[in-house]
Coordinates of C-alpha atoms and ligand atoms in Angstrom, one line a residue:
M1 CA -26.4 24.9 -1.6
D2 CA -29.1 22.4 -1.7
P3 CA -32.4 23.8 -0.1
A4 CA -32.7 20.7 2.1
V5 CA -29.2 21.6 3.5
R6 CA -29.9 25.2 4.0
F7 CA -33.6 25.4 4.9
G8 CA -34.4 21.8 5.8
I9 CA -37.8 20.1 5.4
K10 CA -40.6 19.1 7.8
A11 CA -40.2 15.5 8.9
R12 CA -42.9 13.3 7.4
Y13 CA -42.3 10.4 9.7
P14 CA -41.3 10.2 13.4
G15 CA -37.6 9.2 13.6
A16 CA -34.3 10.2 15.1
C17 CA -31.5 12.6 14.3
G18 CA -28.9 10.8 12.2
L19 CA -26.1 12.3 14.2
C20 CA -27.1 12.7 17.9
G21 CA -30.1 10.4 17.9
A22 CA -32.5 13.0 19.3
P23 CA -36.1 12.0 18.7
V24 CA -37.7 13.8 15.8
A25 CA -41.5 14.2 15.7
V26 CA -43.6 14.6 12.5
G27 CA -43.6 18.2 11.3
E28 CA -40.3 19.0 13.1
R29 CA -37.7 20.7 10.9
I30 CA -34.8 18.4 9.9
F31 CA -31.8 19.3 7.7
Q32 CA -29.6 17.4 5.4
L33 CA -25.9 17.6 6.2
P34 CA -23.7 18.7 3.3
K35 CA -22.4 15.7 1.4
K36 CA -18.8 16.6 2.1
R37 CA -19.5 15.8 5.7
T38 CA -21.3 12.5 5.3
G39 CA -20.5 11.1 1.9
A40 CA -22.9 10.5 -1.0
G41 CA -25.8 9.3 1.1
G42 CA -26.3 12.5 3.0
R43 CA -27.8 12.4 6.4
W44 CA -30.9 13.9 8.0
V45 CA -30.1 15.7 11.3
C46 CA -31.9 17.8 13.9
A47 CA -31.5 21.6 13.9
A48 CA -29.0 21.7 16.8
C49 CA -26.7 19.3 14.9
R50 CA -27.0 21.2 11.6
F51 CA -26.4 24.6 13.2
P52 CA -24.5 23.9 16.4
D53 CA -26.5 25.4 19.3
P54 CA -24.4 27.0 22.1
E55 CA -27.4 26.5 24.4
R56 CA -27.5 22.8 23.9
V57 CA -27.0 20.8 27.0
I58 CA -24.0 18.4 26.5
D59 CA -24.2 15.9 29.4
V60 CA -23.5 12.3 30.0
A61 CA -27.1 11.3 29.0
F62 CA -26.6 13.2 25.7
L63 CA -23.3 11.4 25.1
V64 CA -24.8 8.0 25.8
R65 CA -27.6 8.6 23.3
K66 CA -25.2 10.0 20.6
L67 CA -22.7 7.1 21.1
E68 CA -25.5 4.6 20.8
Q69 CA -26.6 6.3 17.6
R70 CA -23.1 6.2 16.2
L71 CA -22.6 2.6 17.1
L72 CA -25.9 1.5 15.5
H73 CA -25.6 3.6 12.3
G74 CA -21.9 4.3 12.1
P75 CA -19.6 4.5 10.4
S76 CA -17.7 6.6 12.9
Y77 CA -17.9 9.2 15.7
T78 CA -16.4 12.6 15.6
P79 CA -17.1 14.3 18.9
T80 CA -17.5 18.1 19.1
M81 CA -15.0 19.9 21.3
A82 CA -17.6 20.2 24.0
E83 CA -18.1 16.4 23.9
V84 CA -14.3 15.8 24.0
D85 CA -14.1 18.0 27.1
L86 CA -16.9 16.2 28.8
I87 CA -15.5 12.7 28.0
V88 CA -12.1 13.7 29.4
T89 CA -13.8 15.0 32.6
V90 CA -15.8 11.9 33.1
M91 CA -12.9 9.6 32.5
G92 CA -11.0 11.6 35.1
Y93 CA -13.5 10.4 37.7
V94 CA -13.2 6.7 37.0
D95 CA -10.4 4.3 37.8
P96 CA -8.6 2.2 37.0
L97 CA -8.8 2.7 33.2
E98 CA -8.1 -0.2 31.0
E99 CA -5.4 0.0 28.3
G100 CA -7.8 0.6 25.5
E101 CA -9.5 3.4 27.5
L102 CA -6.2 5.0 28.3
L103 CA -5.3 5.1 24.6
I104 CA -8.6 6.8 23.9
L105 CA -8.1 9.2 26.7
R106 CA -4.7 10.2 25.5
R107 CA -6.1 10.9 22.0
L108 CA -8.8 13.0 23.5
Q109 CA -6.3 15.0 25.6
E110 CA -4.1 15.6 22.5
A111 CA -7.3 16.7 20.7
Q112 CA -7.9 19.2 23.5
L113 CA -4.5 20.7 23.1
A114 CA -4.7 20.8 19.3
R115 CA -8.4 21.9 19.4
R116 CA -9.0 19.4 16.7
C117 CA -11.8 16.8 17.0
P118 CA -10.6 13.2 16.6
T119 CA -12.6 10.5 14.8
F120 CA -13.3 7.1 16.4
G121 CA -14.3 3.8 14.7
R122 CA -16.8 1.3 16.0
A123 CA -14.6 -0.5 18.5
K124 CA -13.6 2.7 20.2
V125 CA -17.2 4.0 20.2
A126 CA -18.2 0.7 21.9
T127 CA -15.5 1.3 24.6
L128 CA -16.6 4.9 25.1
L129 CA -20.2 3.9 25.3
A130 CA -19.6 1.3 28.0
R131 CA -17.6 3.8 30.0
M132 CA -20.2 6.6 29.7
N133 CA -22.9 4.1 30.5
A134 CA -21.1 3.2 33.7
A135 CA -20.8 6.9 34.6
A136 CA -24.4 7.8 33.7
P137 CA -26.6 8.6 36.7
R138 CA -29.3 6.1 37.4
Ligands
ZN1 ZN1 -29.0 15.9 16.3

């Protein structure tokens, strides 16, 4: 395994995690995702994305930031199971849902039953982002 994948490096520039968009300060440890997960380019991510952290807080603000990151830098968004559960919960509190949103919700509910994370393209990410933004506390 590539050392940058296993051990990471210290960030030389301030930036953002390539997956969740968390701010990364100079000197913070960042990791490269295995190429099979991201394609040839690789991707630099924060520690909590490289080695999923059960303590990590997955809330609406986190979702909004991650969806923005996925929309800007693409190509797609594959939510973790915790994110799937949260999105389904949030969508349960808003009505009425539009047809596009209902289709997304149905896919997420199927994913919950199958315990398999779906992948969404840009258009659906934009729809999800709008919905999560509307639900985010101000
Ligand atoms: Zn991250």
